[in-house]
Amino acid sequence: MNNIINDMRDKARQLLAEGKVDVVIGYEKGSLPLKATPFFAHSPAEVDSLIWDETCENNLATYVAKTPGKKAIVAKGCDSRALAVLLQENQLVRDDLYIIGVSCAGVIDQRKIVAEVGEILEAGINDGKISVKGMAGDKEYLFAEVKDATCQTCRYPNPVLEDVHLGETIAVSQEAPAFADVIALEEKSAGERQDYFKEQMSKCIRCYACRNACPLCYCQECFVDCNSPRWLTGGVNRAENLFFQAGRVLHLAGRCVDCGACTRACPQGVDIRALNRKMTKDVYTMYNHEAGISEDGKPALNEYTTSDPEQFLVKE
Amino acid sequence: MKISKEKFGQAFDALVADYKVIAPVSDGSGIAFTEVKSFSDVKQDYLNSKLPPKAFFFPQHEKLMSYKKEGKDVTVKSELKVENTILFGIRPCDAKGMLLLDKVFKNDQYTDPYYYERREKAVIIGLGCTKIAPTCFCSSFEISPAGSEGSDLFLIDLGDSYEVEVVTEKGKALADRLALAELTADEQALVDKIKSAETPSKIDVSNTTSKLDKMFNSPYWDTLQEKCLGCNVCSFSCPTCHCFDISEEVCKNEGTRVRTWDACMAPLFTLHGSGHNPRDNKKARWRQRLMHKFNYFVHNNGSMSCVGCGRCIKSCPVNMDIRQVVDGANKAELVVE
Amino acid sequence: MQQNPYLPITMKLVKNLVETEDRLINTFTLEFMNKQDEENFKYMPGQFAELSAYGHGEAPFGIATSPTEPGILKFSVAKVGCVSNALHLMEEGTMVGVRGPMGNYYPIEQFKGKNVVIIGGGFAFTTLRSLAKYMLDDKHRGDYGDITVIYGARNPGLLLYKEELAEWENNPNINLVTTIDRPAEGWTKHVGFIPSITEQIAPSSVDTYAVVCGPPAMIKFTLPVLEKLNFPPERIYTSLEMRMKCGLGICGRCNIGTEYVCKDGPVFSMAQLKELPNEY
């Protein structure tokens, strides 16, 4: 890890000093234990704040299109996939972008820890072990025990797109995407699923953190903000909340890279990913498409071929 | 004075008949202020709720009025409904937050009846903090974690009993229904100890307002806001944020006018019909957020509009920490204009 | 003001008049439904009201009538958003909602015994019309010195209140100067932008107040002219526009620094604006 951080700082320093980029977007240590925070280094003097570890949970691709000038970005597998989709959709100029790739074994699911030990007072990461001092007790975790749910099914720990790679790559054993979580939900009865989503949607406060954290939610005017026509009210109830979340999922069909940024951003702990994962599975089954696994190609629904399945159009 | 928890519980259950009683409840993913019917439903050991209790006076989405159109005619009806309410378990930061909201909803010219009538019919039973989270920094604003300001009746948890302080007339009316006893010397010592606690985390705001007077054009705002996602979490989770939108919900000939929480971080918040937007970038919006809380509000209402509850710190997806933001402003170099 | 400041009174749209030849501005004449409502709606030139087009929403507009015109309120509104579009399409006889009056007003008490120069551009002339009309009223005319109105639009068809302007042309109590941006057939009066016409007319700043309303560019270039004519910032007033919702200084969106335009404005002197952040 330390080598990666040193290499990262060196690379950032070099890029800024040589004027190749105006800003390097990475992470620095956050103000709370086990929290990293996005960091924008504008000068070589600032690069020593850059860090890299299992707390770097934000998807930095969300900043790229909104940051003017030439920029370098620290990208994990999922960040790079989001960049790939943005490039496919002509949202980014490749020449303005320098991708510092890092392989990522996953990020820590803080909520899991807080649920057990209370608010975290202190924490340290050492040799794959996370020791936490919490308000309700102390505990030591193996990284695998508190790995974010998204990262547990991740098949792209290595960037799919990069200009330089720091550190070693991670071997991927899983050949095809696995959707055990989706299948488990599908196997429930309609009533059970309805109950589950009712409960989830009743928690949403429509703060739009999920939308804003999502690297692929970049509409100039989001359908929820549009007032003529007004697609949905400001009502914060299950129906309106589901309409918002479902609308977002549909917009992300074939584009979602399953980075989990939405779910991690949610202050209310809504299982937003459950909907996205189902959509991801459907797109994979129907179109054999995974979003953003290379710079080429188009998102599944941006292309038409005569062999496209039509079961959603025609009821047989 | 004090009351045993058992006796307090009995009195609490009796109050449910006369009041809508709101108290902290564990909802699986945290603490939420919810209507309860019995003291046994109340979560007693908690830091604070995920969302501030302001929603009981200023709901996230509320009907202001309804109307019905018939041909060219229209009939309009107010939708103001008020109930006698008790809010139990309000932390000192949130109680102070309500005092600050009072200043907003009753200004030099207008009184907001929706907020005020509910506020006037509500009794706040505060509960002192005996545990302090790392994100708590209320002591920065002369709020004590076990201070009674803003509460009508104020309790401190002493284990098997509560120390009871009557703060206002409203509180006294409730206290009359409680069988209060004297504190022992040991209990008094414990109360004094709890009352003297401060939050370990504190920011220096002594010169912040006057510093901000000179910072409208500071380059500080240029980089401050870069990582902000521009979502509404900080505003919605803030006990003093009060901005709202008014819109209409229509079904055929009938409709309601509703108000919904809004936030200065939203680009549409200030967008004119003409397309002009005086705060059309995140920099301007962050400046507004900080200025409003630590400068404009002070000039208009005599105090800062932050109570150090730490919710915005805890819930920010990118770890924007208001303590660091204020600290950064305190330290920012001034540009000569 | 009503008990509940969020509840509008009901008024009848008695006239929906297409005001300009581009058909983008209509003037709505609203009639009070009863004496009590009218009694409660005591207003002064410069104030605004929130108009409700039921089914569409509510938006703030400056009041174009003067309190000296009883029984009615007039609003001249450009078709820009959801509410203004709905109002434009509204049939005469329809009931609309009105909340107000809101905001402060032109400092007519200070104007007493002084000359007043009113400078307006485009459809921002509405509350200026209210002001002129108020000062021209028989009861008030004696309180003021010379009244000069400099009013311009892109072309003759875009001037508001054409009949009234024609009447003011021949009224010895007011000195009206109208101008259009470019020459047009049949137009015999001034041609040129407001700032240069103001410079040409060169109203004296001695014992004189100026009130300027119009598009931002017009204001930007007119202010230096007034400065050159020695108008101090304390004697130049303008009225600001902002996105507003509650109109009561509560909902939080219309502030410029510490001031809420809905409650502390919309009328500000240039001296006041100089003290506020440049964010409007």
Tab-separated table of C-alpha atoms in Angstrom, chain C residues 7 10 22 26 52 67 71 80-81 83 87 107 117 127-128 141 148 151 193 197 225 244 269 274:
chain	number	residue	atom	x	y	z
C	7	LEU	CA	-53.800	32.018	2.032
C	10	THR	CA	-59.836	35.437	-4.461
C	22	ASP	CA	-45.005	40.233	-29.713
C	26	ASN	CA	-50.379	40.640	-21.093
C	52	SER	CA	-52.073	32.137	-8.054
C	67	PRO	CA	-53.466	52.821	-4.824
C	71	GLY	CA	-61.418	48.431	-6.935
C	80	VAL	CA	-41.882	32.946	-19.181
C	81	GLY	CA	-42.860	30.128	-16.882
C	83	VAL	CA	-47.688	30.283	-13.900
C	87	LEU	CA	-52.343	33.355	-16.677
C	107	PRO	CA	-39.783	56.078	-0.757
C	117	VAL	CA	-36.899	61.146	-12.641
C	127	THR	CA	-44.307	49.453	-10.769
C	128	LEU	CA	-42.884	52.636	-12.323
C	141	ARG	CA	-49.323	66.043	-7.523
C	148	THR	CA	-39.814	63.233	-15.673
C	151	TYR	CA	-39.193	55.108	-20.966
C	193	PHE	CA	-30.811	53.265	-25.854
C	197	ILE	CA	-31.141	59.236	-24.124
C	225	VAL	CA	-24.821	58.358	-16.607
C	244	MET	CA	-39.356	33.916	-4.679
C	269	SER	CA	-31.194	52.513	-3.146
C	274	LYS	CA	-23.279	48.948	-2.719
